[in-house]
Amino acid sequence: MNKDKPQLGSIIRNLRSERGWTLKQMSEAVDITMSTLSKIERGQLTLSYDKLQQVSDSLGISLSDLFAPNRNWVAADAPVTGRRAIDTLEKALRVNTNNGDIFYLCTELRQKQMVPLVCQVKARNLDEFGPLSHHRGEEFVYVLEGSVNVVTEFYSDFILNQGECMYFDSSMAHAYLIAPGFETASILSVGMSDRAQV
Protein backbone atom coordinates (compact mmCIF):
# COMPACT_ATOMS: atom_id res chain seq x y z
CA MET A 1 0.00 0.00 0.00
CA ASN A 2 1.26 3.42 -0.92
CA LYS A 3 1.95 5.47 2.20
CA ASP A 4 1.38 8.67 0.17
CA LYS A 5 -2.33 7.88 -0.17
CA PRO A 6 -4.42 9.36 2.63
CA GLN A 7 -6.10 6.92 4.96
CA LEU A 8 -9.83 7.01 5.63
CA GLY A 9 -9.31 8.43 9.12
CA SER A 10 -7.29 11.38 7.86
CA ILE A 11 -9.82 12.00 5.05
CA ILE A 12 -12.69 12.21 7.54
CA ARG A 13 -10.66 14.35 9.97
CA ASN A 14 -9.61 16.73 7.15
CA LEU A 15 -13.20 17.08 5.94
CA ARG A 16 -14.27 17.98 9.46
CA SER A 17 -11.40 20.44 9.81
CA GLU A 18 -12.12 22.07 6.42
CA ARG A 19 -15.64 22.81 7.64
CA GLY A 20 -14.47 24.01 11.05
CA TRP A 21 -16.69 21.44 12.77
CA THR A 22 -16.34 19.79 16.13
CA LEU A 23 -16.66 16.02 16.33
CA LYS A 24 -20.20 16.53 17.62
CA GLN A 25 -21.17 18.75 14.66
CA MET A 26 -19.74 16.20 12.20
CA SER A 27 -21.55 13.40 14.02
CA GLU A 28 -24.87 15.20 13.70
CA ALA A 29 -24.26 16.07 10.04
CA VAL A 30 -23.47 12.51 8.93
CA ASP A 31 -25.65 10.62 11.46
CA ILE A 32 -22.77 8.57 12.87
CA THR A 33 -22.06 8.52 16.59
CA MET A 34 -19.24 10.64 17.98
CA SER A 35 -17.47 7.58 19.41
CA THR A 36 -17.58 5.84 16.02
CA LEU A 37 -16.31 8.95 14.20
CA SER A 38 -13.51 9.33 16.73
CA LYS A 39 -12.43 5.73 16.17
CA ILE A 40 -12.54 6.23 12.40
CA GLU A 41 -10.38 9.35 12.62
CA ARG A 42 -7.84 7.44 14.75
CA GLY A 43 -7.76 4.56 12.25
CA GLN A 44 -9.41 2.10 14.65
CA LEU A 45 -12.57 1.61 12.57
CA THR A 46 -13.49 1.78 8.90
CA LEU A 47 -16.74 2.37 7.06
CA SER A 48 -18.53 0.11 4.60
CA TYR A 49 -19.30 1.36 1.09
CA ASP A 50 -22.88 2.05 2.20
CA LYS A 51 -21.75 4.17 5.17
CA LEU A 52 -19.24 6.04 3.00
CA GLN A 53 -22.09 6.81 0.61
CA GLN A 54 -24.14 8.04 3.58
CA VAL A 55 -21.29 10.35 4.66
CA SER A 56 -20.82 11.79 1.17
CA ASP A 57 -24.57 12.29 0.72
CA SER A 58 -24.87 13.96 4.12
CA LEU A 59 -22.03 16.33 3.30
CA GLY A 60 -23.38 17.08 -0.18
CA ILE A 61 -20.34 15.77 -2.04
CA SER A 62 -19.90 12.81 -4.33
CA LEU A 63 -18.15 9.66 -3.18
CA SER A 64 -15.36 10.24 -5.70
CA ASP A 65 -14.84 13.77 -4.31
CA LEU A 66 -14.76 12.38 -0.77
CA PHE A 67 -11.61 10.45 -1.71
CA ALA A 68 -10.02 13.11 -3.91
CA PRO A 69 -6.66 14.19 -2.46
CA ASN A 70 -7.18 17.77 -3.64
CA ARG A 71 -10.68 18.96 -2.89
CA ASN A 72 -10.76 22.34 -4.59
CA TRP A 73 -14.50 22.30 -5.12
CA VAL A 74 -15.72 22.52 -8.68
CA ALA A 75 -19.27 23.36 -9.72
CA ALA A 76 -21.38 20.27 -10.36
CA ASP A 77 -22.23 21.40 -13.90
CA ALA A 78 -18.65 22.31 -14.85
CA PRO A 79 -17.59 20.51 -18.06
CA VAL A 80 -15.25 17.59 -17.54
CA THR A 81 -13.18 16.67 -20.59
CA GLY A 82 -9.82 15.27 -21.61
CA ARG A 83 -8.83 13.65 -18.34
CA ARG A 84 -7.51 10.29 -17.29
CA ALA A 85 -6.14 8.40 -14.32
CA ILE A 86 -3.69 5.54 -14.09
CA ASP A 87 -3.58 3.53 -10.90
CA THR A 88 -2.47 0.28 -9.28
CA LEU A 89 -3.60 -1.64 -6.21
CA GLU A 90 -0.42 -0.56 -4.44
CA LYS A 91 -1.34 3.11 -4.93
CA ALA A 92 -5.09 2.73 -4.35
CA LEU A 93 -6.87 4.03 -1.27
CA ARG A 94 -7.33 0.91 0.88
CA VAL A 95 -10.22 0.52 3.30
CA ASN A 96 -10.34 -2.68 5.36
CA THR A 97 -13.81 -3.86 6.34
CA ASN A 98 -15.12 -7.06 7.91
CA ASN A 99 -16.36 -8.31 4.57
CA GLY A 100 -13.37 -7.35 2.41
CA ASP A 101 -10.28 -5.26 1.79
CA ILE A 102 -11.48 -2.57 -0.61
CA PHE A 103 -9.08 -0.73 -2.90
CA TYR A 104 -10.64 2.48 -4.31
CA LEU A 105 -9.02 3.23 -7.67
CA CYS A 106 -8.33 6.51 -9.49
CA THR A 107 -9.31 8.63 -6.51
CA GLU A 108 -7.58 11.74 -7.85
CA LEU A 109 -10.30 12.17 -10.47
CA ARG A 110 -13.25 14.19 -9.25
CA GLN A 111 -16.82 14.33 -10.56
CA LYS A 112 -16.58 10.74 -11.75
CA GLN A 113 -19.68 9.00 -13.07
CA MET A 114 -18.32 5.68 -11.75
CA VAL A 115 -16.57 4.44 -8.61
CA PRO A 116 -14.14 1.64 -9.56
CA LEU A 117 -12.76 -0.62 -6.86
CA VAL A 118 -11.16 -4.00 -6.26
CA CYS A 119 -12.36 -6.02 -3.29
CA GLN A 120 -10.46 -8.93 -1.79
CA VAL A 121 -13.44 -10.76 -0.32
CA LYS A 122 -13.06 -11.93 3.31
CA ALA A 123 -16.46 -13.17 4.44
CA ARG A 124 -17.50 -16.80 3.93
CA ASN A 125 -21.04 -16.50 5.30
CA LEU A 126 -23.59 -13.84 6.17
CA ASP A 127 -22.69 -13.93 9.87
CA GLU A 128 -19.18 -12.76 8.90
CA PHE A 129 -20.47 -10.32 6.25
CA GLY A 130 -23.08 -8.62 8.40
CA PRO A 131 -26.10 -6.75 6.99
CA LEU A 132 -26.49 -6.93 3.22
CA SER A 133 -25.09 -3.94 1.36
CA HIS A 134 -27.23 -1.60 -0.73
CA HIS A 135 -26.69 1.80 -2.25
CA ARG A 136 -28.24 3.88 -4.95
CA GLY A 137 -27.39 3.39 -8.60
CA GLU A 138 -26.15 0.37 -10.50
CA GLU A 139 -23.14 -1.89 -10.15
CA PHE A 140 -21.00 -4.07 -12.40
CA VAL A 141 -18.93 -6.83 -10.81
CA TYR A 142 -16.31 -9.09 -12.44
CA VAL A 143 -14.61 -11.97 -10.63
CA LEU A 144 -10.83 -11.60 -10.86
CA GLU A 145 -9.84 -14.58 -8.70
CA GLY A 146 -11.61 -17.55 -7.13
CA SER A 147 -15.39 -17.72 -7.01
CA VAL A 148 -17.95 -15.69 -5.10
CA ASN A 149 -21.32 -16.65 -3.73
CA VAL A 150 -23.64 -13.76 -4.55
CA VAL A 151 -26.48 -13.24 -2.09
CA THR A 152 -29.29 -10.81 -2.97
CA GLU A 153 -32.61 -9.96 -1.43
CA PHE A 154 -34.71 -10.82 -4.52
CA TYR A 155 -32.94 -13.80 -6.11
CA SER A 156 -31.65 -17.20 -5.02
CA ASP A 157 -27.95 -17.29 -4.09
CA PHE A 158 -25.67 -18.14 -7.00
CA ILE A 159 -21.98 -18.59 -7.75
CA LEU A 160 -19.96 -16.30 -10.00
CA ASN A 161 -16.71 -17.92 -11.11
CA GLN A 162 -13.46 -16.33 -12.23
CA GLY A 163 -14.04 -14.51 -15.50
CA GLU A 164 -17.80 -14.18 -14.97
CA CYS A 165 -19.62 -10.93 -14.34
CA MET A 166 -22.98 -9.42 -13.56
CA TYR A 167 -24.67 -6.04 -13.76
CA PHE A 168 -27.49 -5.13 -11.38
CA ASP A 169 -29.49 -2.48 -9.55
CA SER A 170 -27.37 -1.93 -6.42
CA SER A 171 -30.31 -0.63 -4.42
CA MET A 172 -31.15 -4.34 -4.18
CA ALA A 173 -29.45 -5.57 -1.01
CA HIS A 174 -26.49 -7.82 -1.83
CA ALA A 175 -23.36 -9.51 -0.50
CA TYR A 176 -20.29 -11.16 -1.96
CA LEU A 177 -18.95 -14.19 -0.08
CA ILE A 178 -16.03 -16.50 -0.79
CA ALA A 179 -17.62 -19.53 -2.45
CA PRO A 180 -17.30 -22.95 -0.78
CA GLY A 181 -14.11 -24.76 -1.78
CA PHE A 182 -12.10 -21.57 -2.36
CA GLU A 183 -9.54 -19.97 -0.07
CA THR A 184 -9.61 -16.52 -1.64
CA ALA A 185 -11.70 -14.45 -4.02
CA SER A 186 -11.36 -10.99 -5.46
CA ILE A 187 -13.66 -8.88 -7.60
CA LEU A 188 -13.54 -5.74 -9.69
CA SER A 189 -16.62 -3.63 -8.99
CA VAL A 190 -17.71 -0.47 -10.75
CA GLY A 191 -20.58 1.41 -9.16
CA MET A 192 -22.55 4.04 -11.01
CA SER A 193 -24.74 6.53 -9.28
CA ASP A 194 -28.20 7.62 -10.28
CA ARG A 195 -26.80 11.10 -9.71
CA ALA A 196 -24.42 12.50 -12.30
CA GLN A 197 -21.53 13.29 -9.96
CA VAL A 198 -20.27 10.13 -8.29
PDB file of C-alpha atoms in Angstrom:
ATOM      1  CA  MET A   1       0.000   0.000   0.000  1.00  0.00           C
ATOM      2  CA  ASN A   2       1.262   3.425  -0.916  1.00  0.00           C
ATOM      3  CA  LYS A   3       1.947   5.470   2.203  1.00  0.00           C
ATOM      4  CA  ASP A   4       1.384   8.672   0.169  1.00  0.00           C
ATOM      5  CA  LYS A   5      -2.331   7.879  -0.169  1.00  0.00           C
ATOM      6  CA  PRO A   6      -4.417   9.359   2.625  1.00  0.00           C
ATOM      7  CA  GLN A   7      -6.104   6.922   4.960  1.00  0.00           C
ATOM      8  CA  LEU A   8      -9.829   7.007   5.629  1.00  0.00           C
ATOM      9  CA  GLY A   9      -9.305   8.432   9.122  1.00  0.00           C
ATOM     10  CA  SER A  10      -7.295  11.377   7.859  1.00  0.00           C
ATOM     11  CA  ILE A  11      -9.817  11.999   5.054  1.00  0.00           C
ATOM     12  CA  ILE A  12     -12.694  12.214   7.538  1.00  0.00           C
ATOM     13  CA  ARG A  13     -10.659  14.354   9.974  1.00  0.00           C
ATOM     14  CA  ASN A  14      -9.613  16.727   7.153  1.00  0.00           C
ATOM     15  CA  LEU A  15     -13.204  17.077   5.943  1.00  0.00           C
ATOM     16  CA  ARG A  16     -14.272  17.981   9.458  1.00  0.00           C
ATOM     17  CA  SER A  17     -11.397  20.437   9.807  1.00  0.00           C
ATOM     18  CA  GLU A  18     -12.124  22.073   6.419  1.00  0.00           C
ATOM     19  CA  ARG A  19     -15.642  22.812   7.635  1.00  0.00           C
ATOM     20  CA  GLY A  20     -14.473  24.013  11.052  1.00  0.00           C
ATOM     21  CA  TRP A  21     -16.689  21.440  12.770  1.00  0.00           C
ATOM     22  CA  THR A  22     -16.336  19.786  16.130  1.00  0.00           C
ATOM     23  CA  LEU A  23     -16.658  16.018  16.328  1.00  0.00           C
ATOM     24  CA  LYS A  24     -20.200  16.534  17.617  1.00  0.00           C
ATOM     25  CA  GLN A  25     -21.166  18.746  14.658  1.00  0.00           C
ATOM     26  CA  MET A  26     -19.744  16.202  12.196  1.00  0.00           C
ATOM     27  CA  SER A  27     -21.547  13.400  14.017  1.00  0.00           C
ATOM     28  CA  GLU A  28     -24.869  15.204  13.701  1.00  0.00           C
ATOM     29  CA  ALA A  29     -24.259  16.074  10.042  1.00  0.00           C
ATOM     30  CA  VAL A  30     -23.472  12.509   8.925  1.00  0.00           C
ATOM     31  CA  ASP A  31     -25.648  10.621  11.456  1.00  0.00           C
ATOM     32  CA  ILE A  32     -22.771   8.569  12.869  1.00  0.00           C
ATOM     33  CA  THR A  33     -22.064   8.519  16.589  1.00  0.00           C
ATOM     34  CA  MET A  34     -19.237  10.641  17.981  1.00  0.00           C
ATOM     35  CA  SER A  35     -17.468   7.582  19.409  1.00  0.00           C
ATOM     36  CA  THR A  36     -17.578   5.844  16.020  1.00  0.00           C
ATOM     37  CA  LEU A  37     -16.306   8.950  14.204  1.00  0.00           C
ATOM     38  CA  SER A  38     -13.509   9.334  16.728  1.00  0.00           C
ATOM     39  CA  LYS A  39     -12.425   5.726  16.168  1.00  0.00           C
ATOM     40  CA  ILE A  40     -12.544   6.226  12.397  1.00  0.00           C
ATOM     41  CA  GLU A  41     -10.383   9.353  12.619  1.00  0.00           C
ATOM     42  CA  ARG A  42      -7.840   7.444  14.752  1.00  0.00           C
ATOM     43  CA  GLY A  43      -7.757   4.559  12.247  1.00  0.00           C
ATOM     44  CA  GLN A  44      -9.407   2.103  14.652  1.00  0.00           C
ATOM     45  CA  LEU A  45     -12.574   1.610  12.571  1.00  0.00           C
ATOM     46  CA  THR A  46     -13.491   1.784   8.904  1.00  0.00           C
ATOM     47  CA  LEU A  47     -16.741   2.367   7.058  1.00  0.00           C
ATOM     48  CA  SER A  48     -18.529   0.115   4.596  1.00  0.00           C
ATOM     49  CA  TYR A  49     -19.301   1.364   1.090  1.00  0.00           C
ATOM     50  CA  ASP A  50     -22.878   2.053   2.201  1.00  0.00           C
ATOM     51  CA  LYS A  51     -21.747   4.166   5.170  1.00  0.00           C
ATOM     52  CA  LEU A  52     -19.238   6.045   2.996  1.00  0.00           C
ATOM     53  CA  GLN A  53     -22.085   6.813   0.609  1.00  0.00           C
ATOM     54  CA  GLN A  54     -24.137   8.038   3.584  1.00  0.00           C
ATOM     55  CA  VAL A  55     -21.294  10.351   4.656  1.00  0.00           C
ATOM     56  CA  SER A  56     -20.816  11.789   1.167  1.00  0.00           C
ATOM     57  CA  ASP A  57     -24.574  12.288   0.719  1.00  0.00           C
ATOM     58  CA  SER A  58     -24.869  13.962   4.117  1.00  0.00           C
ATOM     59  CA  LEU A  59     -22.025  16.331   3.295  1.00  0.00           C
ATOM     60  CA  GLY A  60     -23.379  17.080  -0.180  1.00  0.00           C
ATOM     61  CA  ILE A  61     -20.340  15.765  -2.039  1.00  0.00           C
ATOM     62  CA  SER A  62     -19.902  12.809  -4.333  1.00  0.00           C
ATOM     63  CA  LEU A  63     -18.149   9.660  -3.177  1.00  0.00           C
ATOM     64  CA  SER A  64     -15.362  10.245  -5.697  1.00  0.00           C
ATOM     65  CA  ASP A  65     -14.842  13.765  -4.310  1.00  0.00           C
ATOM     66  CA  LEU A  66     -14.763  12.382  -0.774  1.00  0.00           C
ATOM     67  CA  PHE A  67     -11.605  10.452  -1.705  1.00  0.00           C
ATOM     68  CA  ALA A  68     -10.021  13.111  -3.911  1.00  0.00           C
ATOM     69  CA  PRO A  69      -6.658  14.188  -2.464  1.00  0.00           C
ATOM     70  CA  ASN A  70      -7.175  17.767  -3.637  1.00  0.00           C
ATOM     71  CA  ARG A  71     -10.678  18.963  -2.888  1.00  0.00           C
ATOM     72  CA  ASN A  72     -10.755  22.338  -4.589  1.00  0.00           C
ATOM     73  CA  TRP A  73     -14.502  22.302  -5.119  1.00  0.00           C
ATOM     74  CA  VAL A  74     -15.721  22.517  -8.685  1.00  0.00           C
ATOM     75  CA  ALA A  75     -19.273  23.362  -9.717  1.00  0.00           C
ATOM     76  CA  ALA A  76     -21.384  20.271 -10.363  1.00  0.00           C
ATOM     77  CA  ASP A  77     -22.230  21.403 -13.895  1.00  0.00           C
ATOM     78  CA  ALA A  78     -18.649  22.307 -14.849  1.00  0.00           C
ATOM     79  CA  PRO A  79     -17.594  20.507 -18.060  1.00  0.00           C
ATOM     80  CA  VAL A  80     -15.251  17.590 -17.537  1.00  0.00           C
ATOM     81  CA  THR A  81     -13.179  16.673 -20.587  1.00  0.00           C
ATOM     82  CA  GLY A  82      -9.816  15.274 -21.605  1.00  0.00           C
ATOM     83  CA  ARG A  83      -8.831  13.649 -18.343  1.00  0.00           C
ATOM     84  CA  ARG A  84      -7.508  10.287 -17.288  1.00  0.00           C
ATOM     85  CA  ALA A  85      -6.137   8.403 -14.320  1.00  0.00           C
ATOM     86  CA  ILE A  86      -3.690   5.536 -14.095  1.00  0.00           C
ATOM     87  CA  ASP A  87      -3.577   3.530 -10.898  1.00  0.00           C
ATOM     88  CA  THR A  88      -2.471   0.282  -9.283  1.00  0.00           C
ATOM     89  CA  LEU A  89      -3.605  -1.635  -6.210  1.00  0.00           C
ATOM     90  CA  GLU A  90      -0.421  -0.557  -4.441  1.00  0.00           C
ATOM     91  CA  LYS A  91      -1.338   3.111  -4.935  1.00  0.00           C
ATOM     92  CA  ALA A  92      -5.088   2.732  -4.346  1.00  0.00           C
ATOM     93  CA  LEU A  93      -6.869   4.032  -1.272  1.00  0.00           C
ATOM     94  CA  ARG A  94      -7.334   0.913   0.876  1.00  0.00           C
ATOM     95  CA  VAL A  95     -10.224   0.517   3.302  1.00  0.00           C
ATOM     96  CA  ASN A  96     -10.341  -2.677   5.358  1.00  0.00           C
ATOM     97  CA  THR A  97     -13.807  -3.864   6.341  1.00  0.00           C
ATOM     98  CA  ASN A  98     -15.116  -7.064   7.914  1.00  0.00           C
ATOM     99  CA  ASN A  99     -16.361  -8.305   4.566  1.00  0.00           C
ATOM    100  CA  GLY A 100     -13.375  -7.353   2.412  1.00  0.00           C
ATOM    101  CA  ASP A 101     -10.279  -5.258   1.792  1.00  0.00           C
ATOM    102  CA  ILE A 102     -11.481  -2.573  -0.606  1.00  0.00           C
ATOM    103  CA  PHE A 103      -9.084  -0.732  -2.900  1.00  0.00           C
ATOM    104  CA  TYR A 104     -10.643   2.476  -4.313  1.00  0.00           C
ATOM    105  CA  LEU A 105      -9.018   3.230  -7.667  1.00  0.00           C
ATOM    106  CA  CYS A 106      -8.326   6.509  -9.486  1.00  0.00           C
ATOM    107  CA  THR A 107      -9.313   8.629  -6.514  1.00  0.00           C
ATOM    108  CA  GLU A 108      -7.578  11.736  -7.847  1.00  0.00           C
ATOM    109  CA  LEU A 109     -10.300  12.173 -10.473  1.00  0.00           C
ATOM    110  CA  ARG A 110     -13.252  14.191  -9.255  1.00  0.00           C
ATOM    111  CA  GLN A 111     -16.816  14.334 -10.564  1.00  0.00           C
ATOM    112  CA  LYS A 112     -16.580  10.740 -11.753  1.00  0.00           C
ATOM    113  CA  GLN A 113     -19.679   9.001 -13.071  1.00  0.00           C
ATOM    114  CA  MET A 114     -18.323   5.684 -11.754  1.00  0.00           C
ATOM    115  CA  VAL A 115     -16.574   4.443  -8.613  1.00  0.00           C
ATOM    116  CA  PRO A 116     -14.138   1.643  -9.557  1.00  0.00           C
ATOM    117  CA  LEU A 117     -12.761  -0.620  -6.857  1.00  0.00           C
ATOM    118  CA  VAL A 118     -11.164  -4.004  -6.264  1.00  0.00           C
ATOM    119  CA  CYS A 119     -12.359  -6.019  -3.290  1.00  0.00           C
ATOM    120  CA  GLN A 120     -10.465  -8.929  -1.792  1.00  0.00           C
ATOM    121  CA  VAL A 121     -13.441 -10.758  -0.319  1.00  0.00           C
ATOM    122  CA  LYS A 122     -13.056 -11.935   3.306  1.00  0.00           C
ATOM    123  CA  ALA A 123     -16.462 -13.172   4.439  1.00  0.00           C
ATOM    124  CA  ARG A 124     -17.503 -16.800   3.927  1.00  0.00           C
ATOM    125  CA  ASN A 125     -21.037 -16.496   5.302  1.00  0.00           C
ATOM    126  CA  LEU A 126     -23.590 -13.835   6.168  1.00  0.00           C
ATOM    127  CA  ASP A 127     -22.687 -13.928   9.866  1.00  0.00           C
ATOM    128  CA  GLU A 128     -19.180 -12.763   8.903  1.00  0.00           C
ATOM    129  CA  PHE A 129     -20.470 -10.316   6.253  1.00  0.00           C
ATOM    130  CA  GLY A 130     -23.083  -8.618   8.404  1.00  0.00           C
ATOM    131  CA  PRO A 131     -26.096  -6.754   6.993  1.00  0.00           C
ATOM    132  CA  LEU A 132     -26.494  -6.934   3.224  1.00  0.00           C
ATOM    133  CA  SER A 133     -25.093  -3.939   1.358  1.00  0.00           C
ATOM    134  CA  HIS A 134     -27.231  -1.605  -0.728  1.00  0.00           C
ATOM    135  CA  HIS A 135     -26.685   1.798  -2.249  1.00  0.00           C
ATOM    136  CA  ARG A 136     -28.240   3.884  -4.954  1.00  0.00           C
ATOM    137  CA  GLY A 137     -27.391   3.394  -8.598  1.00  0.00           C
ATOM    138  CA  GLU A 138     -26.154   0.371 -10.499  1.00  0.00           C
ATOM    139  CA  GLU A 139     -23.145  -1.888 -10.149  1.00  0.00           C
ATOM    140  CA  PHE A 140     -21.004  -4.071 -12.398  1.00  0.00           C
ATOM    141  CA  VAL A 141     -18.929  -6.825 -10.810  1.00  0.00           C
ATOM    142  CA  TYR A 142     -16.312  -9.092 -12.442  1.00  0.00           C
ATOM    143  CA  VAL A 143     -14.608 -11.969 -10.626  1.00  0.00           C
ATOM    144  CA  LEU A 144     -10.827 -11.602 -10.863  1.00  0.00           C
ATOM    145  CA  GLU A 145      -9.839 -14.579  -8.699  1.00  0.00           C
ATOM    146  CA  GLY A 146     -11.607 -17.553  -7.133  1.00  0.00           C
ATOM    147  CA  SER A 147     -15.386 -17.722  -7.012  1.00  0.00           C
ATOM    148  CA  VAL A 148     -17.952 -15.693  -5.105  1.00  0.00           C
ATOM    149  CA  ASN A 149     -21.315 -16.654  -3.728  1.00  0.00           C
ATOM    150  CA  VAL A 150     -23.644 -13.762  -4.552  1.00  0.00           C
ATOM    151  CA  VAL A 151     -26.483 -13.238  -2.089  1.00  0.00           C
ATOM    152  CA  THR A 152     -29.287 -10.812  -2.971  1.00  0.00           C
ATOM    153  CA  GLU A 153     -32.615  -9.957  -1.426  1.00  0.00           C
ATOM    154  CA  PHE A 154     -34.706 -10.818  -4.516  1.00  0.00           C
ATOM    155  CA  TYR A 155     -32.936 -13.795  -6.109  1.00  0.00           C
ATOM    156  CA  SER A 156     -31.647 -17.197  -5.022  1.00  0.00           C
ATOM    157  CA  ASP A 157     -27.952 -17.291  -4.091  1.00  0.00           C
ATOM    158  CA  PHE A 158     -25.668 -18.143  -6.996  1.00  0.00           C
ATOM    159  CA  ILE A 159     -21.981 -18.586  -7.745  1.00  0.00           C
ATOM    160  CA  LEU A 160     -19.960 -16.299 -10.003  1.00  0.00           C
ATOM    161  CA  ASN A 161     -16.709 -17.923 -11.106  1.00  0.00           C
ATOM    162  CA  GLN A 162     -13.458 -16.335 -12.228  1.00  0.00           C
ATOM    163  CA  GLY A 163     -14.040 -14.508 -15.505  1.00  0.00           C
ATOM    164  CA  GLU A 164     -17.800 -14.184 -14.970  1.00  0.00           C
ATOM    165  CA  CYS A 165     -19.616 -10.928 -14.341  1.00  0.00           C
ATOM    166  CA  MET A 166     -22.982  -9.417 -13.558  1.00  0.00           C
ATOM    167  CA  TYR A 167     -24.673  -6.037 -13.759  1.00  0.00           C
ATOM    168  CA  PHE A 168     -27.495  -5.128 -11.383  1.00  0.00           C
ATOM    169  CA  ASP A 169     -29.488  -2.483  -9.548  1.00  0.00           C
ATOM    170  CA  SER A 170     -27.370  -1.929  -6.422  1.00  0.00           C
ATOM    171  CA  SER A 171     -30.310  -0.627  -4.417  1.00  0.00           C
ATOM    172  CA  MET A 172     -31.152  -4.341  -4.184  1.00  0.00           C
ATOM    173  CA  ALA A 173     -29.447  -5.571  -1.009  1.00  0.00           C
ATOM    174  CA  HIS A 174     -26.494  -7.816  -1.830  1.00  0.00           C
ATOM    175  CA  ALA A 175     -23.365  -9.513  -0.497  1.00  0.00           C
ATOM    176  CA  TYR A 176     -20.288 -11.164  -1.962  1.00  0.00           C
ATOM    177  CA  LEU A 177     -18.953 -14.192  -0.079  1.00  0.00           C
ATOM    178  CA  ILE A 178     -16.026 -16.498  -0.788  1.00  0.00           C
ATOM    179  CA  ALA A 179     -17.618 -19.533  -2.452  1.00  0.00           C
ATOM    180  CA  PRO A 180     -17.302 -22.946  -0.776  1.00  0.00           C
ATOM    181  CA  GLY A 181     -14.114 -24.760  -1.777  1.00  0.00           C
ATOM    182  CA  PHE A 182     -12.101 -21.574  -2.358  1.00  0.00           C
ATOM    183  CA  GLU A 183      -9.538 -19.975  -0.065  1.00  0.00           C
ATOM    184  CA  THR A 184      -9.610 -16.523  -1.637  1.00  0.00           C
ATOM    185  CA  ALA A 185     -11.697 -14.453  -4.019  1.00  0.00           C
ATOM    186  CA  SER A 186     -11.364 -10.992  -5.462  1.00  0.00           C
ATOM    187  CA  ILE A 187     -13.655  -8.883  -7.603  1.00  0.00           C
ATOM    188  CA  LEU A 188     -13.543  -5.736  -9.689  1.00  0.00           C
ATOM    189  CA  SER A 189     -16.617  -3.631  -8.987  1.00  0.00           C
ATOM    190  CA  VAL A 190     -17.711  -0.470 -10.748  1.00  0.00           C
ATOM    191  CA  GLY A 191     -20.582   1.408  -9.161  1.00  0.00           C
ATOM    192  CA  MET A 192     -22.548   4.043 -11.008  1.00  0.00           C
ATOM    193  CA  SER A 193     -24.735   6.525  -9.283  1.00  0.00           C
ATOM    194  CA  ASP A 194     -28.198   7.617 -10.278  1.00  0.00           C
ATOM    195  CA  ARG A 195     -26.804  11.099  -9.712  1.00  0.00           C
ATOM    196  CA  ALA A 196     -24.417  12.498 -12.301  1.00  0.00           C
ATOM    197  CA  GLN A 197     -21.533  13.290  -9.957  1.00  0.00           C
ATOM    198  CA  VAL A 198     -20.268  10.135  -8.289  1.00  0.00           C
TER     199      VAL A 198
END
